[in-house]
PDB file of C-alpha atoms in Angstrom:
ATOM      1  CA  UNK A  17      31.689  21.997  47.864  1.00  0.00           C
ATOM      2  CA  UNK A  18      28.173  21.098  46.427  1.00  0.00           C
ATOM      3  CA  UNK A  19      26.289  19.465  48.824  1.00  0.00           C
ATOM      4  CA  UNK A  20      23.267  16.723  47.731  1.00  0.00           C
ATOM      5  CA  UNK A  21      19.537  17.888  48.815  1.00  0.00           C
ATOM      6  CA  UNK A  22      19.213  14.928  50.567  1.00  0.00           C
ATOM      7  CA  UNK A  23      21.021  12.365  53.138  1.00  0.00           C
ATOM      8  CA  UNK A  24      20.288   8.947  54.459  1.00  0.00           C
ATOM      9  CA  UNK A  25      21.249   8.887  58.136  1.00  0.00           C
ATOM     10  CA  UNK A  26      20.702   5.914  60.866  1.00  0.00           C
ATOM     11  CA  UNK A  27      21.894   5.501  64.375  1.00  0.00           C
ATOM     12  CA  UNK A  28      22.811   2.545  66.283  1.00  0.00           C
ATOM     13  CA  UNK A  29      21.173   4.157  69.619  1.00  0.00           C
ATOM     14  CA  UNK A  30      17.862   4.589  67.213  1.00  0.00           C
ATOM     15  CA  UNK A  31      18.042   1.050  65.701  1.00  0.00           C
ATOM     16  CA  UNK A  32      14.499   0.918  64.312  1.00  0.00           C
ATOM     17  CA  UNK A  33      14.457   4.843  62.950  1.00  0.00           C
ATOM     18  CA  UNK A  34      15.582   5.649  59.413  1.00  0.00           C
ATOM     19  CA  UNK A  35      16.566   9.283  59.304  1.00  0.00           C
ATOM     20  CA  UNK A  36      16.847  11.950  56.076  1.00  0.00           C
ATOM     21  CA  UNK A  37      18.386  15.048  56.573  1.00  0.00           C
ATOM     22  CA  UNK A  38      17.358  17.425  54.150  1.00  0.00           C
ATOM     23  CA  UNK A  39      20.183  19.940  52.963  1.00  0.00           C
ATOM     24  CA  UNK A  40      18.421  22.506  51.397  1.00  0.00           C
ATOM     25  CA  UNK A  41      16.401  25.233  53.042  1.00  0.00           C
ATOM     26  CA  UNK A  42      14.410  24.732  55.226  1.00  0.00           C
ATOM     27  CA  UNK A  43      16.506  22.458  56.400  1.00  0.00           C
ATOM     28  CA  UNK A  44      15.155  19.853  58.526  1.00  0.00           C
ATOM     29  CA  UNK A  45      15.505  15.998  59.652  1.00  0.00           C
ATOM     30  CA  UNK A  46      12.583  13.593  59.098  1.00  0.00           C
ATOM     31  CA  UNK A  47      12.654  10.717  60.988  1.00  0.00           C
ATOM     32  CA  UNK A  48      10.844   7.742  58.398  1.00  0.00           C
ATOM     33  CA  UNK A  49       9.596   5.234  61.143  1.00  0.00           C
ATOM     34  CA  UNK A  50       6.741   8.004  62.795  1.00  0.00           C
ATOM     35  CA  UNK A  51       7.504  10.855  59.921  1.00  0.00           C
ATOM     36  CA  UNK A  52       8.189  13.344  62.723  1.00  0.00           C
ATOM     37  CA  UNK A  53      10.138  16.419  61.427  1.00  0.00           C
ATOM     38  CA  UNK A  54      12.124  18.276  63.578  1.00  0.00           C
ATOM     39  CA  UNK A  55      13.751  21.841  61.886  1.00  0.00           C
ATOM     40  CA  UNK A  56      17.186  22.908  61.868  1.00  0.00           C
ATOM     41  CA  UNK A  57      16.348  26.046  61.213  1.00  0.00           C
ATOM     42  CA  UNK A  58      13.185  28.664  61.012  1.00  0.00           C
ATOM     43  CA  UNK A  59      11.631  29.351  57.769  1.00  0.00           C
ATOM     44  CA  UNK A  60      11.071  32.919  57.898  1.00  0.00           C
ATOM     45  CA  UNK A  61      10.223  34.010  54.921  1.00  0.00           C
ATOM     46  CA  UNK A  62       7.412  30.869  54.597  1.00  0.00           C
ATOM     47  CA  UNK A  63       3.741  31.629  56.050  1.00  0.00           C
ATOM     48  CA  UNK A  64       2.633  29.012  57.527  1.00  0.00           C
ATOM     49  CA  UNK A  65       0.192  28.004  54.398  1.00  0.00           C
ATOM     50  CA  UNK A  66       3.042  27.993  51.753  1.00  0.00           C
ATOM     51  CA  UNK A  67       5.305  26.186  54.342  1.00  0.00           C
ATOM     52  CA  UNK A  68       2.720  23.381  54.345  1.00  0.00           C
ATOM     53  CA  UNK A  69       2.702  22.996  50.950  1.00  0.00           C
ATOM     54  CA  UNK A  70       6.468  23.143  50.489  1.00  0.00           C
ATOM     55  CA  UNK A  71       6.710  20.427  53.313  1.00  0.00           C
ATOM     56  CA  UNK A  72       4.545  17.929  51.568  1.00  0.00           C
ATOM     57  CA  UNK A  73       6.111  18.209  48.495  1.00  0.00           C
ATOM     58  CA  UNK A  74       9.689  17.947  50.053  1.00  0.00           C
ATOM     59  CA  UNK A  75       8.085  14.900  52.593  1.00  0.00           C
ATOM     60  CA  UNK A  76       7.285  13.163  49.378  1.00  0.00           C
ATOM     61  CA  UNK A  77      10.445  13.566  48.128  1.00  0.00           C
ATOM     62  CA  UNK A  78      12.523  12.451  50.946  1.00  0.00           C
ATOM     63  CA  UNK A  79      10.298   9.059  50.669  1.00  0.00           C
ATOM     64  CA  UNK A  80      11.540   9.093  46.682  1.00  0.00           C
ATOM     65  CA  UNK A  81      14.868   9.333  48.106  1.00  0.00           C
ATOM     66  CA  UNK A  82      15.003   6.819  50.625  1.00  0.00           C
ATOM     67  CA  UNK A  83      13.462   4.210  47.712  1.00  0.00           C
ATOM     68  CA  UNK A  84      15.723   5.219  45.803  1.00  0.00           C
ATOM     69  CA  UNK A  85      18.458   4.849  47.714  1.00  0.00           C
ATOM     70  CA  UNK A  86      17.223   1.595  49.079  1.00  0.00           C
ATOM     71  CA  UNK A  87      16.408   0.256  45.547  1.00  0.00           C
ATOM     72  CA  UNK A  88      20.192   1.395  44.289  1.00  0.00           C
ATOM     73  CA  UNK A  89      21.850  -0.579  47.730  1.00  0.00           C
ATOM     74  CA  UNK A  90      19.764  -4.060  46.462  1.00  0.00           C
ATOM     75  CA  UNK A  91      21.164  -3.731  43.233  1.00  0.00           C
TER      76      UNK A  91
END
């Protein structure tokens, strides 16, 4: 099964947070409303300087998603 880089994910007990789960590694949840990550797994063969860079790009891209996504559900 091929599985897409990205979700959209919300929870009625969270009813003002928008999550995206990101599929791919590092995998990892961003939460939209504060844009606090929290890691599903360690990315160990990252130092801590080319994790930061990979995060912002992939932060960015979650926020691409989620417009996207919104933009497609409006249509």
């Amino acid at each position: 099964m091929e599985l897409p880089k990205f979700l959209l994910g919300d929870n009625t007990d969270f009813p003002d947070d928008i999550f995206i789960i990101h599929l791919d590694y590092p995998r990892f949840i961003i939460n939209l409303k504060d844009d606090e990550v929290e890691f599903l797994e360690e990315a160990e063969d990252l130092d801590e300087a080319e994790l930061n860079a990979e995060m912002e790009s992939l932060i960015e891209q979650a926020n691409d998603f989620y417009d996207r996504e919104v933009a497609r559900y409006e249509d």
